[in-house]
PDB file of C-alpha atoms in Angstrom:
ATOM      1  CA  MET A   1      66.372 -16.489  66.818  1.00 94.00           C
ATOM      2  CA  PRO A   2      63.972 -13.547  66.499  1.00 94.00           C
ATOM      3  CA  GLY A   3      62.835 -12.881  62.957  1.00 92.00           C
ATOM      4  CA  VAL A   4      63.501 -16.406  61.699  1.00 97.00           C
ATOM      5  CA  ASP A   5      60.615 -18.213  60.005  1.00 98.00           C
ATOM      6  CA  VAL A   6      62.409 -21.024  58.176  1.00 99.00           C
ATOM      7  CA  VAL A   7      65.453 -23.229  58.715  1.00 99.00           C
ATOM      8  CA  SER A   8      66.990 -25.131  55.812  1.00 99.00           C
ATOM      9  CA  PRO A   9      69.373 -27.871  56.950  1.00 98.00           C
ATOM     10  CA  THR A  10      71.468 -29.685  54.327  1.00 98.00           C
ATOM     11  CA  TRP A  11      69.771 -33.052  54.607  1.00 99.00           C
ATOM     12  CA  LEU A  12      69.313 -34.401  51.067  1.00 99.00           C
ATOM     13  CA  GLU A  13      72.009 -34.941  48.450  1.00 99.00           C
ATOM     14  CA  LEU A  14      72.146 -36.513  44.998  1.00 99.00           C
ATOM     15  CA  MET A  15      74.203 -39.648  45.626  1.00 98.00           C
ATOM     16  CA  ASP A  16      74.639 -41.120  42.140  1.00 98.00           C
ATOM     17  CA  ILE A  17      73.595 -40.779  38.495  1.00 99.00           C
ATOM     18  CA  SER A  18      70.627 -43.094  39.111  1.00 99.00           C
ATOM     19  CA  GLY A  19      68.866 -40.501  41.252  1.00 99.00           C
ATOM     20  CA  ASN A  20      69.390 -42.088  44.649  1.00 99.00           C
ATOM     21  CA  VAL A  21      69.342 -39.612  47.511  1.00 99.00           C
ATOM     22  CA  LYS A  22      71.648 -39.553  50.516  1.00 99.00           C
ATOM     23  CA  VAL A  23      69.490 -38.712  53.544  1.00 99.00           C
ATOM     24  CA  LYS A  24      71.030 -37.045  56.615  1.00 98.00           C
ATOM     25  CA  ILE A  25      67.931 -36.044  58.573  1.00 98.00           C
ATOM     26  CA  ASP A  26      68.306 -35.430  62.311  1.00 98.00           C
ATOM     27  CA  PRO A  27      65.047 -36.096  64.234  1.00 97.00           C
ATOM     28  CA  GLY A  28      66.381 -34.100  67.189  1.00 98.00           C
ATOM     29  CA  TYR A  29      66.785 -31.069  64.965  1.00 98.00           C
ATOM     30  CA  ILE A  30      63.189 -31.457  63.805  1.00 98.00           C
ATOM     31  CA  THR A  31      62.035 -31.416  67.433  1.00 98.00           C
ATOM     32  CA  TRP A  32      64.155 -28.325  68.117  1.00 98.00           C
ATOM     33  CA  ALA A  33      62.793 -26.469  65.071  1.00 98.00           C
ATOM     34  CA  ARG A  34      59.171 -27.411  65.729  1.00 98.00           C
ATOM     35  CA  SER A  35      59.395 -26.269  69.357  1.00 98.00           C
ATOM     36  CA  ARG A  36      60.371 -22.812  68.105  1.00 97.00           C
ATOM     37  CA  GLY A  37      57.759 -22.591  65.387  1.00 98.00           C
ATOM     38  CA  TYR A  38      60.208 -22.760  62.483  1.00 98.00           C
ATOM     39  CA  GLN A  39      59.278 -24.250  59.145  1.00 99.00           C
ATOM     40  CA  ILE A  40      61.771 -26.812  57.822  1.00 99.00           C
ATOM     41  CA  TRP A  41      62.754 -26.609  54.170  1.00 99.00           C
ATOM     42  CA  ALA A  42      65.243 -29.433  53.715  1.00 99.00           C
ATOM     43  CA  LEU A  43      68.076 -28.507  51.373  1.00 99.00           C
ATOM     44  CA  LEU A  44      68.459 -30.811  48.355  1.00 99.00           C
ATOM     45  CA  ALA A  45      71.964 -30.560  46.888  1.00 99.00           C
ATOM     46  CA  ASN A  46      73.805 -32.050  43.971  1.00 99.00           C
ATOM     47  CA  ASP A  47      77.497 -32.945  44.157  1.00 97.00           C
ATOM     48  CA  PHE A  48      79.163 -29.526  43.829  1.00 97.00           C
ATOM     49  CA  LYS A  49      82.485 -31.173  42.976  1.00 96.00           C
ATOM     50  CA  ASN A  50      81.169 -33.335  40.126  1.00 98.00           C
ATOM     51  CA  PRO A  51      79.278 -31.532  37.339  1.00 99.00           C
ATOM     52  CA  GLU A  52      79.547 -34.638  35.172  1.00 99.00           C
ATOM     53  CA  LYS A  53      77.513 -36.647  37.683  1.00 99.00           C
ATOM     54  CA  THR A  54      74.909 -33.890  37.677  1.00 99.00           C
ATOM     55  CA  ARG A  55      74.883 -33.839  33.870  1.00 99.00           C
ATOM     56  CA  GLN A  56      74.219 -37.572  33.616  1.00 99.00           C
ATOM     57  CA  PHE A  57      71.474 -37.375  36.224  1.00 99.00           C
ATOM     58  CA  LEU A  58      69.724 -34.419  34.588  1.00 99.00           C
ATOM     59  CA  HIS A  59      69.616 -36.137  31.203  1.00 99.00           C
ATOM     60  CA  ASP A  60      68.194 -39.439  32.512  1.00 99.00           C
ATOM     61  CA  PRO A  61      64.384 -39.306  32.936  1.00 99.00           C
ATOM     62  CA  ASN A  62      64.375 -42.494  35.009  1.00 99.00           C
ATOM     63  CA  ALA A  63      66.943 -41.028  37.394  1.00 99.00           C
ATOM     64  CA  ARG A  64      64.935 -37.831  37.744  1.00 99.00           C
ATOM     65  CA  ASP A  65      61.815 -39.866  38.519  1.00 99.00           C
ATOM     66  CA  GLU A  66      63.697 -41.878  41.144  1.00 99.00           C
ATOM     67  CA  LEU A  67      64.953 -38.776  42.920  1.00 99.00           C
ATOM     68  CA  ILE A  68      61.471 -37.272  42.926  1.00 99.00           C
ATOM     69  CA  ARG A  69      60.047 -40.477  44.404  1.00 99.00           C
ATOM     70  CA  GLN A  70      62.629 -40.579  47.186  1.00 99.00           C
ATOM     71  CA  VAL A  71      62.324 -36.887  48.062  1.00 99.00           C
ATOM     72  CA  LEU A  72      58.541 -37.188  48.299  1.00 99.00           C
ATOM     73  CA  ALA A  73      58.832 -40.242  50.552  1.00 99.00           C
ATOM     74  CA  VAL A  74      61.316 -38.578  52.909  1.00 99.00           C
ATOM     75  CA  SER A  75      59.271 -35.369  53.026  1.00 99.00           C
ATOM     76  CA  ALA A  76      56.132 -37.270  53.972  1.00 98.00           C
ATOM     77  CA  LEU A  77      57.909 -39.441  56.535  1.00 98.00           C
ATOM     78  CA  TYR A  78      59.376 -36.485  58.428  1.00 98.00           C
ATOM     79  CA  GLY A  79      56.614 -33.961  57.808  1.00 98.00           C
ATOM     80  CA  LEU A  80      58.823 -31.424  56.055  1.00 99.00           C
ATOM     81  CA  ASP A  81      57.376 -28.042  55.112  1.00 99.00           C
ATOM     82  CA  GLY A  82      59.424 -27.408  52.009  1.00 99.00           C
ATOM     83  CA  ILE A  83      62.394 -28.263  49.828  1.00 99.00           C
ATOM     84  CA  ASN A  84      65.223 -25.883  48.986  1.00 99.00           C
ATOM     85  CA  ILE A  85      66.924 -26.961  45.746  1.00 99.00           C
ATOM     86  CA  ASP A  86      70.638 -26.156  45.785  1.00 99.00           C
ATOM     87  CA  PHE A  87      72.204 -27.383  42.545  1.00 99.00           C
ATOM     88  CA  GLU A  88      75.518 -25.640  41.911  1.00 98.00           C
ATOM     89  CA  ASN A  89      78.502 -26.127  39.588  1.00 98.00           C
ATOM     90  CA  VAL A  90      76.313 -27.271  36.696  1.00 99.00           C
ATOM     91  CA  TYR A  91      77.495 -27.137  33.092  1.00 99.00           C
ATOM     92  CA  LYS A  92      76.149 -24.140  31.199  1.00 98.00           C
ATOM     93  CA  ALA A  93      75.092 -26.587  28.471  1.00 99.00           C
ATOM     94  CA  ASP A  94      72.768 -28.245  31.032  1.00 99.00           C
ATOM     95  CA  ARG A  95      70.899 -25.029  31.812  1.00 99.00           C
ATOM     96  CA  ASP A  96      67.674 -26.155  30.117  1.00 99.00           C
ATOM     97  CA  ALA A  97      67.965 -29.653  31.587  1.00 99.00           C
ATOM     98  CA  LEU A  98      68.236 -28.155  35.074  1.00 99.00           C
ATOM     99  CA  SER A  99      65.105 -26.083  34.479  1.00 99.00           C
ATOM    100  CA  GLN A 100      63.287 -29.164  33.199  1.00 99.00           C
ATOM    101  CA  PHE A 101      64.215 -31.144  36.311  1.00 99.00           C
ATOM    102  CA  VAL A 102      62.849 -28.375  38.538  1.00 99.00           C
ATOM    103  CA  ARG A 103      59.757 -28.189  36.315  1.00 99.00           C
ATOM    104  CA  GLU A 104      59.136 -31.914  36.877  1.00 99.00           C
ATOM    105  CA  LEU A 105      59.886 -31.934  40.615  1.00 99.00           C
ATOM    106  CA  THR A 106      57.929 -28.873  41.706  1.00 99.00           C
ATOM    107  CA  PRO A 107      54.341 -29.999  40.916  1.00 99.00           C
ATOM    108  CA  PHE A 108      54.839 -33.200  42.924  1.00 99.00           C
ATOM    109  CA  LEU A 109      56.134 -31.224  45.891  1.00 99.00           C
ATOM    110  CA  HIS A 110      53.241 -28.780  45.619  1.00 99.00           C
ATOM    111  CA  ALA A 111      50.759 -31.656  45.509  1.00 99.00           C
ATOM    112  CA  GLN A 112      52.193 -32.803  48.842  1.00 98.00           C
ATOM    113  CA  GLY A 113      51.777 -29.306  50.308  1.00 99.00           C
ATOM    114  CA  LEU A 114      55.465 -28.410  50.223  1.00 99.00           C
ATOM    115  CA  ILE A 115      56.940 -24.979  49.513  1.00 99.00           C
ATOM    116  CA  VAL A 116      59.632 -25.023  46.828  1.00 99.00           C
ATOM    117  CA  SER A 117      62.608 -22.668  46.757  1.00 99.00           C
ATOM    118  CA  MET A 118      65.795 -22.739  44.720  1.00 99.00           C
ATOM    119  CA  ASP A 119      69.204 -21.173  45.215  1.00 99.00           C
ATOM    120  CA  VAL A 120      70.671 -19.291  42.243  1.00 99.00           C
ATOM    121  CA  ASN A 121      73.773 -17.225  41.696  1.00 98.00           C
ATOM    122  CA  ILE A 122      74.008 -13.832  40.050  1.00 97.00           C
ATOM    123  CA  PRO A 123      73.259 -13.752  36.291  1.00 95.00           C
ATOM    124  CA  GLU A 124      76.674 -12.613  35.073  1.00 91.00           C
ATOM    125  CA  GLY A 125      79.367 -14.874  36.431  1.00 90.00           C
ATOM    126  CA  SER A 126      81.179 -18.068  35.497  1.00 94.00           C
ATOM    127  CA  GLU A 127      79.525 -20.608  33.222  1.00 96.00           C
ATOM    128  CA  ASN A 128      79.197 -23.414  35.787  1.00 97.00           C
ATOM    129  CA  TRP A 129      78.301 -21.278  38.792  1.00 97.00           C
ATOM    130  CA  SER A 130      76.113 -18.532  37.324  1.00 97.00           C
ATOM    131  CA  GLN A 131      75.196 -19.023  33.682  1.00 98.00           C
ATOM    132  CA  CYS A 132      73.730 -22.476  34.345  1.00 98.00           C
ATOM    133  CA  TYR A 133      70.554 -20.860  35.744  1.00 99.00           C
ATOM    134  CA  ASP A 134      67.632 -19.650  33.661  1.00 99.00           C
ATOM    135  CA  HIS A 135      66.432 -17.179  36.264  1.00 99.00           C
ATOM    136  CA  GLN A 136      63.294 -16.241  34.366  1.00 99.00           C
ATOM    137  CA  ALA A 137      62.180 -19.831  33.749  1.00 99.00           C
ATOM    138  CA  LEU A 138      62.963 -20.945  37.301  1.00 99.00           C
ATOM    139  CA  GLY A 139      61.157 -17.922  38.709  1.00 99.00           C
ATOM    140  CA  ARG A 140      57.997 -19.056  36.952  1.00 99.00           C
ATOM    141  CA  ILE A 141      58.248 -22.573  38.407  1.00 99.00           C
ATOM    142  CA  VAL A 142      59.211 -22.341  42.075  1.00 99.00           C
ATOM    143  CA  ASP A 143      57.716 -20.370  44.950  1.00 99.00           C
ATOM    144  CA  TYR A 144      60.947 -18.548  45.808  1.00 99.00           C
ATOM    145  CA  LEU A 145      64.376 -17.962  44.319  1.00 99.00           C
ATOM    146  CA  VAL A 146      67.186 -17.381  46.795  1.00 99.00           C
ATOM    147  CA  LEU A 147      69.722 -15.069  45.144  1.00 99.00           C
ATOM    148  CA  MET A 148      73.132 -15.923  46.581  1.00 99.00           C
ATOM    149  CA  THR A 149      74.642 -12.439  46.545  1.00 98.00           C
ATOM    150  CA  TYR A 150      77.989 -13.408  47.997  1.00 97.00           C
ATOM    151  CA  ASP A 151      81.438 -14.614  46.899  1.00 95.00           C
ATOM    152  CA  GLN A 152      81.910 -11.455  44.863  1.00 96.00           C
ATOM    153  CA  TYR A 153      85.613 -11.996  45.505  1.00 95.00           C
ATOM    154  CA  TYR A 154      86.246 -15.718  45.835  1.00 91.00           C
ATOM    155  CA  ALA A 155      88.962 -17.998  47.144  1.00 91.00           C
ATOM    156  CA  SER A 156      90.436 -18.988  43.773  1.00 87.00           C
ATOM    157  CA  GLY A 157      90.491 -15.419  42.506  1.00 86.00           C
ATOM    158  CA  ASN A 158      93.672 -13.374  42.335  1.00 83.00           C
ATOM    159  CA  LYS A 159      92.395 -10.208  43.970  1.00 93.00           C
ATOM    160  CA  ALA A 160      91.415  -9.452  47.554  1.00 96.00           C
ATOM    161  CA  GLY A 161      88.002  -7.975  48.164  1.00 97.00           C
ATOM    162  CA  SER A 162      84.697  -8.152  49.977  1.00 98.00           C
ATOM    163  CA  VAL A 163      82.497 -11.222  49.845  1.00 98.00           C
ATOM    164  CA  ALA A 164      79.496  -8.954  49.220  1.00 98.00           C
ATOM    165  CA  GLU A 165      79.790  -5.210  48.667  1.00 99.00           C
ATOM    166  CA  ILE A 166      76.447  -3.494  49.262  1.00 99.00           C
ATOM    167  CA  THR A 167      76.644  -1.773  45.859  1.00 98.00           C
ATOM    168  CA  TRP A 168      77.302  -5.110  44.124  1.00 98.00           C
ATOM    169  CA  VAL A 169      74.487  -6.828  46.029  1.00 99.00           C
ATOM    170  CA  GLU A 170      71.949  -4.190  45.016  1.00 99.00           C
ATOM    171  CA  GLU A 171      73.148  -4.106  41.417  1.00 98.00           C
ATOM    172  CA  ASN A 172      72.661  -7.860  41.011  1.00 98.00           C
ATOM    173  CA  ALA A 173      69.323  -7.921  42.817  1.00 99.00           C
ATOM    174  CA  LEU A 174      68.074  -5.299  40.365  1.00 99.00           C
ATOM    175  CA  LYS A 175      69.269  -7.407  37.426  1.00 98.00           C
ATOM    176  CA  VAL A 176      67.351 -10.435  38.676  1.00 99.00           C
ATOM    177  CA  LEU A 177      64.245  -8.345  39.313  1.00 99.00           C
ATOM    178  CA  GLU A 178      64.112  -7.745  35.567  1.00 98.00           C
ATOM    179  CA  MET A 179      63.419 -11.489  35.233  1.00 98.00           C
ATOM    180  CA  VAL A 180      61.768 -12.567  38.498  1.00 99.00           C
ATOM    181  CA  PRO A 181      58.792 -11.080  40.409  1.00 98.00           C
ATOM    182  CA  ARG A 182      59.954  -9.308  43.572  1.00 98.00           C
ATOM    183  CA  GLN A 183      57.470 -11.293  45.699  1.00 98.00           C
ATOM    184  CA  LYS A 184      59.416 -14.441  44.751  1.00 99.00           C
ATOM    185  CA  LEU A 185      62.931 -13.174  45.440  1.00 99.00           C
ATOM    186  CA  LEU A 186      64.805 -13.803  48.695  1.00 99.00           C
ATOM    187  CA  LEU A 187      68.074 -11.928  49.160  1.00 99.00           C
ATOM    188  CA  GLY A 188      70.904 -14.258  50.161  1.00 99.00           C
ATOM    189  CA  VAL A 189      73.451 -12.665  52.520  1.00 98.00           C
ATOM    190  CA  PRO A 190      76.697 -14.010  54.029  1.00 98.00           C
ATOM    191  CA  PHE A 191      77.505 -14.368  57.702  1.00 98.00           C
ATOM    192  CA  TYR A 192      81.148 -14.966  56.756  1.00 98.00           C
ATOM    193  CA  THR A 193      84.066 -13.176  55.142  1.00 98.00           C
ATOM    194  CA  ARG A 194      87.356 -14.098  53.520  1.00 98.00           C
ATOM    195  CA  VAL A 195      90.736 -13.204  54.966  1.00 98.00           C
ATOM    196  CA  TRP A 196      93.514 -12.175  52.553  1.00 97.00           C
ATOM    197  CA  ASP A 197      97.130 -11.152  52.826  1.00 95.00           C
ATOM    198  CA  ASP A 198      98.637  -8.038  51.262  1.00 92.00           C
ATOM    199  CA  ARG A 199      99.692 -10.045  48.188  1.00 92.00           C
ATOM    200  CA  ASP A 200      96.065 -10.934  47.353  1.00 93.00           C
ATOM    201  CA  LYS A 201      96.514 -14.486  48.633  1.00 94.00           C
ATOM    202  CA  HIS A 202      93.406 -16.060  50.154  1.00 96.00           C
ATOM    203  CA  ILE A 203      94.058 -17.154  53.751  1.00 96.00           C
ATOM    204  CA  GLY A 204      90.699 -18.571  54.853  1.00 97.00           C
ATOM    205  CA  VAL A 205      87.064 -18.042  55.811  1.00 98.00           C
ATOM    206  CA  ILE A 206      85.852 -16.748  59.177  1.00 98.00           C
ATOM    207  CA  GLY A 207      82.421 -16.148  60.678  1.00 98.00           C
ATOM    208  CA  MET A 208      81.064 -13.078  62.441  1.00 98.00           C
ATOM    209  CA  ASP A 209      82.136 -14.181  65.935  1.00 97.00           C
ATOM    210  CA  ARG A 210      85.731 -14.724  64.841  1.00 98.00           C
ATOM    211  CA  MET A 211      85.787 -11.292  63.180  1.00 98.00           C
ATOM    212  CA  GLN A 212      84.904  -9.695  66.512  1.00 97.00           C
ATOM    213  CA  GLU A 213      87.544 -11.768  68.309  1.00 97.00           C
ATOM    214  CA  ILE A 214      90.238 -10.515  65.924  1.00 98.00           C
ATOM    215  CA  LEU A 215      89.329  -6.932  66.808  1.00 97.00           C
ATOM    216  CA  GLN A 216      90.122  -7.747  70.434  1.00 96.00           C
ATOM    217  CA  GLU A 217      93.205  -9.908  69.844  1.00 97.00           C
ATOM    218  CA  TYR A 218      95.185  -7.665  67.484  1.00 97.00           C
ATOM    219  CA  PRO A 219      95.915  -3.962  67.039  1.00 97.00           C
ATOM    220  CA  VAL A 220      93.771  -3.422  63.948  1.00 97.00           C
ATOM    221  CA  HIS A 221      93.349  -0.619  61.452  1.00 97.00           C
ATOM    222  CA  LYS A 222      89.607  -0.217  60.926  1.00 97.00           C
ATOM    223  CA  VAL A 223      88.422   1.946  58.034  1.00 97.00           C
ATOM    224  CA  TRP A 224      84.849   2.458  56.835  1.00 96.00           C
ATOM    225  CA  ASP A 225      84.481   1.566  53.133  1.00 96.00           C
ATOM    226  CA  SER A 226      81.370   3.250  51.753  1.00 95.00           C
ATOM    227  CA  GLN A 227      81.410   1.235  48.515  1.00 96.00           C
ATOM    228  CA  SER A 228      81.217  -2.086  50.334  1.00 98.00           C
ATOM    229  CA  GLY A 229      79.140  -0.812  53.256  1.00 98.00           C
ATOM    230  CA  GLN A 230      81.641  -2.510  55.552  1.00 98.00           C
ATOM    231  CA  TYR A 231      84.658  -1.868  57.693  1.00 98.00           C
ATOM    232  CA  LYS A 232      87.924  -2.873  56.039  1.00 98.00           C
ATOM    233  CA  ILE A 233      90.142  -4.441  58.689  1.00 98.00           C
ATOM    234  CA  THR A 234      93.923  -4.771  58.445  1.00 98.00           C
ATOM    235  CA  TYR A 235      96.254  -6.283  61.049  1.00 98.00           C
ATOM    236  CA  GLU A 236      99.587  -8.056  61.312  1.00 97.00           C
ATOM    237  CA  LYS A 237      99.900 -11.785  61.923  1.00 95.00           C
ATOM    238  CA  ASP A 238     102.793 -14.212  61.402  1.00 91.00           C
ATOM    239  CA  GLY A 239     104.888 -11.552  59.742  1.00 92.00           C
ATOM    240  CA  SER A 240     102.351 -10.545  57.109  1.00 94.00           C
ATOM    241  CA  THR A 241      99.485  -8.107  56.747  1.00 97.00           C
ATOM    242  CA  ARG A 242      96.012  -9.646  56.912  1.00 98.00           C
ATOM    243  CA  ILE A 243      92.928  -7.977  55.416  1.00 98.00           C
ATOM    244  CA  PHE A 244      89.193  -8.612  55.535  1.00 98.00           C
ATOM    245  CA  TRP A 245      85.946  -6.773  54.967  1.00 98.00           C
ATOM    246  CA  MET A 246      83.846  -7.233  58.081  1.00 98.00           C
ATOM    247  CA  GLU A 247      80.291  -8.511  58.230  1.00 98.00           C
ATOM    248  CA  ASP A 248      78.775  -7.075  61.396  1.00 98.00           C
ATOM    249  CA  LEU A 249      75.531  -5.495  62.546  1.00 97.00           C
ATOM    250  CA  GLN A 250      76.136  -2.384  60.470  1.00 97.00           C
ATOM    251  CA  SER A 251      76.769  -4.281  57.221  1.00 98.00           C
ATOM    252  CA  MET A 252      73.800  -6.582  57.881  1.00 98.00           C
ATOM    253  CA  ASP A 253      71.630  -3.553  58.598  1.00 98.00           C
ATOM    254  CA  LEU A 254      72.439  -2.123  55.164  1.00 98.00           C
ATOM    255  CA  LYS A 255      71.957  -5.434  53.352  1.00 98.00           C
ATOM    256  CA  SER A 256      68.661  -6.263  55.044  1.00 98.00           C
ATOM    257  CA  ALA A 257      67.425  -2.731  54.327  1.00 98.00           C
ATOM    258  CA  LEU A 258      67.666  -3.623  50.631  1.00 98.00           C
ATOM    259  CA  VAL A 259      64.817  -6.073  51.192  1.00 98.00           C
ATOM    260  CA  LEU A 260      62.672  -3.122  52.242  1.00 98.00           C
ATOM    261  CA  LYS A 261      63.998  -0.790  49.557  1.00 98.00           C
ATOM    262  CA  LEU A 262      63.382  -3.282  46.722  1.00 98.00           C
ATOM    263  CA  ASP A 263      60.238  -4.766  48.315  1.00 98.00           C
ATOM    264  CA  LEU A 264      61.590  -8.326  48.189  1.00 99.00           C
ATOM    265  CA  ALA A 265      60.000 -11.408  49.727  1.00 98.00           C
ATOM    266  CA  GLY A 266      62.609 -11.696  52.464  1.00 98.00           C
ATOM    267  CA  ILE A 267      66.164 -12.642  53.279  1.00 98.00           C
ATOM    268  CA  ALA A 268      68.160 -15.867  53.531  1.00 98.00           C
ATOM    269  CA  SER A 269      71.538 -16.248  55.219  1.00 98.00           C
ATOM    270  CA  TRP A 270      74.517 -18.556  54.813  1.00 97.00           C
ATOM    271  CA  ASN A 271      74.955 -19.903  57.307  1.00 95.00           C
ATOM    272  CA  ARG A 272      73.470 -19.935  60.796  1.00 94.00           C
ATOM    273  CA  ALA A 273      76.654 -21.207  62.459  1.00 94.00           C
ATOM    274  CA  ASP A 274      78.618 -18.184  61.217  1.00 97.00           C
ATOM    275  CA  GLY A 275      76.156 -15.638  62.599  1.00 96.00           C
ATOM    276  CA  THR A 276      76.052 -13.998  66.019  1.00 96.00           C
ATOM    277  CA  GLU A 277      73.202 -13.881  68.495  1.00 96.00           C
ATOM    278  CA  ALA A 278      72.957 -10.125  67.990  1.00 96.00           C
ATOM    279  CA  VAL A 279      72.187 -10.392  64.277  1.00 97.00           C
ATOM    280  CA  TRP A 280      68.740 -11.956  64.772  1.00 97.00           C
ATOM    281  CA  PRO A 281      67.101  -9.042  66.635  1.00 97.00           C
ATOM    282  CA  LEU A 282      68.476  -6.720  63.954  1.00 97.00           C
ATOM    283  CA  LEU A 283      66.937  -8.765  61.139  1.00 97.00           C
ATOM    284  CA  ASN A 284      63.708  -9.020  63.107  1.00 97.00           C
ATOM    285  CA  ARG A 285      63.588  -5.233  63.406  1.00 97.00           C
ATOM    286  CA  ASN A 286      64.189  -4.589  59.716  1.00 97.00           C
ATOM    287  CA  LEU A 287      62.069  -7.384  58.272  1.00 96.00           C
ATOM    288  CA  LYS A 288      59.256  -7.803  60.793  1.00 96.00           C
ATOM    289  CA  LEU A 289      58.815  -4.656  62.877  1.00 96.00           C
ATOM    290  CA  LEU A 290      59.320  -1.943  60.269  1.00 95.00           C
ATOM    291  CA  GLN A 291      56.447  -1.331  57.877  1.00 91.00           C
ATOM    292  CA  GLY A 292      58.583  -0.280  54.933  1.00 95.00           C
ATOM    293  CA  TYR A 293      61.777   1.357  53.740  1.00 97.00           C
ATOM    294  CA  MET A 294      60.610   4.824  54.741  1.00 97.00           C
ATOM    295  CA  GLN A 295      60.648   3.719  58.399  1.00 97.00           C
ATOM    296  CA  TRP A 296      64.199   2.397  58.216  1.00 97.00           C
ATOM    297  CA  SER A 297      67.199   4.329  59.471  1.00 96.00           C
ATOM    298  CA  PRO A 298      70.760   3.037  59.928  1.00 94.00           C
ATOM    299  CA  ILE A 299      71.565   1.622  63.334  1.00 89.00           C
ATOM    300  CA  MET A 300      74.822   3.622  63.361  1.00 69.00           C
ATOM    301  CA  GLU A 301      76.032   6.779  61.712  1.00 48.00           C
ATOM    302  CA  ASP A 302      78.579   6.393  58.917  1.00 44.00           C
ATOM    303  CA  ALA A 303      81.944   6.095  60.635  1.00 43.00           C
ATOM    304  CA  GLY A 304      83.535   8.490  58.157  1.00 39.00           C
ATOM    305  CA  PRO A 305      86.743   8.049  56.209  1.00 37.00           C
ATOM    306  CA  GLY A 306      88.673   6.193  58.853  1.00 41.00           C
ATOM    307  CA  GLU A 307      88.699   4.765  62.357  1.00 49.00           C
ATOM    308  CA  VAL A 308      91.752   3.245  63.995  1.00 45.00           C
ATOM    309  CA  ARG A 309      92.020   0.823  66.943  1.00 34.00           C
ATOM    310  CA  GLU A 310      95.503   0.432  68.335  1.00 32.00           C
TER     311      GLU A 310
END
């Protein structure tokens, strides 16, 4: 995967309110990553479905100490390079407690030579998924914040739309840059999209490979949407109209160019399995080979107001 420096497998998870950690490390994966020169930042997650469990853990100093002890032991045993903290669906009322937990954990990880990153959502969103993060405080503590600029339109919403419009991504990155140094900010981008029907009902999630397959399997209407920086795809299936905003090389080119434009620390993607082999050379070009935004040019010309495949 050209351009990739770090892999972050989901290997550590808060198991209970006492701070015990469920460990899912794959030694074969470590061998694979090491043979390619990748750093391994194991992802440490809470239970996304249970904010009450997270609340009880965050407010128990003994539980926090126990989790720190176990994470340090696992990191040393497997020679990890870093930890990526991914706590989501946290009560807004626990915002300060979450920051305090990260404040306690990070110095121990640093003392063991580990790099510390944390995933955060955009500042202005729902209480449990966005407002639970003190971006400014967390930016002072960890080495990197990964801004998850995706799920702009989400499964439980009542309106169809892109997972990550380029205008929305840039707008939210700029908001976070008012609180976090640009050298600490990684731009999170999606390798997936959501499929909707023409009644704004969410159908499902598909990766980049499946998007390309749909273009070959169905007569599609393919229109360039300049606001999203994506092609809007419509087609008929099972008697209804299906719609999605496509993540492809052109959309990834525009999103990764924002890293150059805003002089960010880099990019992070969710997730590797949803990407295509062709996306890695593109990211390598934009993030490694180019010397700055002034050297960047789009890989394709704007397709104009509409393009139809039938």
